[in-house]
Amino acid sequence: MDFVEARNLPGHVGIIMDGNGRWAQLRGEARVAGHREGALAVRRTVRAARRLGLRALTLYAFSEQNWARPEEEVDALMQLLREFLLSEKDEILDNGIRLNAVGNLGRLPALVRAVLDPLRSESEQNHQMTLTLALSYGGREEIVNAARELAKAVAAGRIRPEDVTAEALRAQIPSLSVGDPDLVIRTGGERRISNFLLYGLAYAELYFADVLWPDFAERDLFAAIASFQARERRFGLVGSKSGDPCAPDAGAEPTDSAPTDASASMTRIAI
């Protein structure tokens, strides 16, 4: 039996939810059936992440490039998004989850914004976990927007050109308001990151799962986290001498991994 340590949990986990369409095609069903099953996988994953004590979970729900899909599929996805937000509202609020969204949200239809915006406001003071939905999102586009904001500030004389630093750029990137991702998971068997969290991905651990997203279960999330915990994060430096593969190196950048107390650090969760 494998175990997940309650210590050394990744603080911020991002997931590229891939494989809905293929899941449906393998069963001779329309692609929308895969997306509907995928919404159930989102519910399972959010619940598992909250029980584990993850601080932040970012789900790649809809990319900027997805708008080029057939209109009927996009319409179905937007309707499913609305249904998901309505069905999960009580669970989000009752469990202290803060709902966030990043991306070109102005492109979302009114039927989605009418549910998304009020729920973001209602959950704003929740602190148990932040659930971020990447909607109409692109990592390159996010970096371009951040650079544009800094360029405007320089042109207006609010900052000097030498004030344009990595930290200044990072501060303009909404997806990193919860910290850099520690672990990024991609389902569906593909081995690429598809324009997801590009700036924050610099030192993230990557985990590729062959399971299609609608079949992604709690055990798959735990397997990804167990893999993360078995790795040594060096952040470009030399390896740790402590013998603990998850121990940070001397001088390494601190991570935003979820804090645990001394008793929790000894707990192992079976998978």
JSON list of N, CA and C in Angstrom, two decimals, residues 6 12 19 30 58 75 113 126 128 133 143-144 154 160 163 184 216 224:
[
{"chain": "A", "resi": 6, "resn": "ALA", "atom": "N", "xyz": [1.37, 13.61, 5.39]},
{"chain": "A", "resi": 6, "resn": "ALA", "atom": "CA", "xyz": [0.63, 14.85, 5.67]},
{"chain": "A", "resi": 6, "resn": "ALA", "atom": "C", "xyz": [1.56, 16.05, 5.73]},
{"chain": "A", "resi": 12, "resn": "HIS", "atom": "N", "xyz": [0.33, 24.61, -3.64]},
{"chain": "A", "resi": 12, "resn": "HIS", "atom": "CA", "xyz": [-0.47, 25.02, -4.79]},
{"chain": "A", "resi": 12, "resn": "HIS", "atom": "C", "xyz": [-0.34, 23.94, -5.86]},
{"chain": "A", "resi": 19, "resn": "GLY", "atom": "N", "xyz": [-8.77, 15.05, -21.67]},
{"chain": "A", "resi": 19, "resn": "GLY", "atom": "CA", "xyz": [-9.27, 13.71, -22.02]},
{"chain": "A", "resi": 19, "resn": "GLY", "atom": "C", "xyz": [-10.77, 13.56, -22.03]},
{"chain": "A", "resi": 30, "resn": "ALA", "atom": "N", "xyz": [-21.34, 11.61, -27.62]},
{"chain": "A", "resi": 30, "resn": "ALA", "atom": "CA", "xyz": [-20.97, 12.96, -28.01]},
{"chain": "A", "resi": 30, "resn": "ALA", "atom": "C", "xyz": [-19.96, 13.52, -27.02]},
{"chain": "A", "resi": 58, "resn": "THR", "atom": "N", "xyz": [-5.65, 25.01, -8.69]},
{"chain": "A", "resi": 58, "resn": "THR", "atom": "CA", "xyz": [-6.00, 25.75, -9.90]},
{"chain": "A", "resi": 58, "resn": "THR", "atom": "C", "xyz": [-6.32, 24.75, -11.00]},
{"chain": "A", "resi": 75, "resn": "ASP", "atom": "N", "xyz": [-20.82, 26.25, -26.41]},
{"chain": "A", "resi": 75, "resn": "ASP", "atom": "CA", "xyz": [-22.07, 26.58, -25.72]},
{"chain": "A", "resi": 75, "resn": "ASP", "atom": "C", "xyz": [-22.37, 25.55, -24.63]},
{"chain": "A", "resi": 113, "resn": "ARG", "atom": "N", "xyz": [-21.17, 34.61, -16.08]},
{"chain": "A", "resi": 113, "resn": "ARG", "atom": "CA", "xyz": [-20.76, 35.69, -15.18]},
{"chain": "A", "resi": 113, "resn": "ARG", "atom": "C", "xyz": [-21.82, 35.97, -14.12]},
{"chain": "A", "resi": 126, "resn": "ASN", "atom": "N", "xyz": [-13.30, 33.44, 2.64]},
{"chain": "A", "resi": 126, "resn": "ASN", "atom": "CA", "xyz": [-13.01, 32.06, 3.03]},
{"chain": "A", "resi": 126, "resn": "ASN", "atom": "C", "xyz": [-11.52, 31.79, 2.91]},
{"chain": "A", "resi": 128, "resn": "GLN", "atom": "N", "xyz": [-10.03, 28.36, 3.90]},
{"chain": "A", "resi": 128, "resn": "GLN", "atom": "CA", "xyz": [-9.62, 26.96, 4.01]},
{"chain": "A", "resi": 128, "resn": "GLN", "atom": "C", "xyz": [-8.84, 26.48, 2.78]},
{"chain": "A", "resi": 133, "resn": "LEU", "atom": "N", "xyz": [-10.40, 28.78, -10.98]},
{"chain": "A", "resi": 133, "resn": "LEU", "atom": "CA", "xyz": [-10.77, 28.26, -12.29]},
{"chain": "A", "resi": 133, "resn": "LEU", "atom": "C", "xyz": [-10.10, 29.12, -13.35]},
{"chain": "A", "resi": 143, "resn": "ILE", "atom": "N", "xyz": [1.16, 36.71, -19.40]},
{"chain": "A", "resi": 143, "resn": "ILE", "atom": "CA", "xyz": [2.46, 37.39, -19.31]},
{"chain": "A", "resi": 143, "resn": "ILE", "atom": "C", "xyz": [2.45, 38.67, -20.13]},
{"chain": "A", "resi": 144, "resn": "VAL", "atom": "N", "xyz": [1.86, 38.63, -21.33]},
{"chain": "A", "resi": 144, "resn": "VAL", "atom": "CA", "xyz": [1.76, 39.82, -22.18]},
{"chain": "A", "resi": 144, "resn": "VAL", "atom": "C", "xyz": [0.97, 40.92, -21.46]},
{"chain": "A", "resi": 154, "resn": "VAL", "atom": "N", "xyz": [5.59, 52.60, -16.70]},
{"chain": "A", "resi": 154, "resn": "VAL", "atom": "CA", "xyz": [6.82, 53.30, -17.08]},
{"chain": "A", "resi": 154, "resn": "VAL", "atom": "C", "xyz": [6.48, 54.53, -17.91]},
{"chain": "A", "resi": 160, "resn": "ARG", "atom": "N", "xyz": [10.29, 53.49, -12.80]},
{"chain": "A", "resi": 160, "resn": "ARG", "atom": "CA", "xyz": [11.43, 53.64, -13.70]},
{"chain": "A", "resi": 160, "resn": "ARG", "atom": "C", "xyz": [11.64, 52.35, -14.49]},
{"chain": "A", "resi": 163, "resn": "ASP", "atom": "N", "xyz": [12.90, 49.51, -12.60]},
{"chain": "A", "resi": 163, "resn": "ASP", "atom": "CA", "xyz": [11.98, 48.91, -11.63]},
{"chain": "A", "resi": 163, "resn": "ASP", "atom": "C", "xyz": [11.23, 47.71, -12.23]},
{"chain": "A", "resi": 184, "resn": "VAL", "atom": "N", "xyz": [2.19, 20.45, -10.89]},
{"chain": "A", "resi": 184, "resn": "VAL", "atom": "CA", "xyz": [1.23, 20.55, -11.99]},
{"chain": "A", "resi": 184, "resn": "VAL", "atom": "C", "xyz": [0.98, 19.16, -12.54]},
{"chain": "A", "resi": 216, "resn": "PHE", "atom": "N", "xyz": [-10.45, 10.38, -13.52]},
{"chain": "A", "resi": 216, "resn": "PHE", "atom": "CA", "xyz": [-9.50, 10.80, -12.49]},
{"chain": "A", "resi": 216, "resn": "PHE", "atom": "C", "xyz": [-10.18, 10.70, -11.12]},
{"chain": "A", "resi": 224, "resn": "ALA", "atom": "N", "xyz": [-0.17, 11.32, -7.53]},
{"chain": "A", "resi": 224, "resn": "ALA", "atom": "CA", "xyz": [0.61, 12.48, -7.99]},
{"chain": "A", "resi": 224, "resn": "ALA", "atom": "C", "xyz": [1.32, 13.15, -6.83]}
]
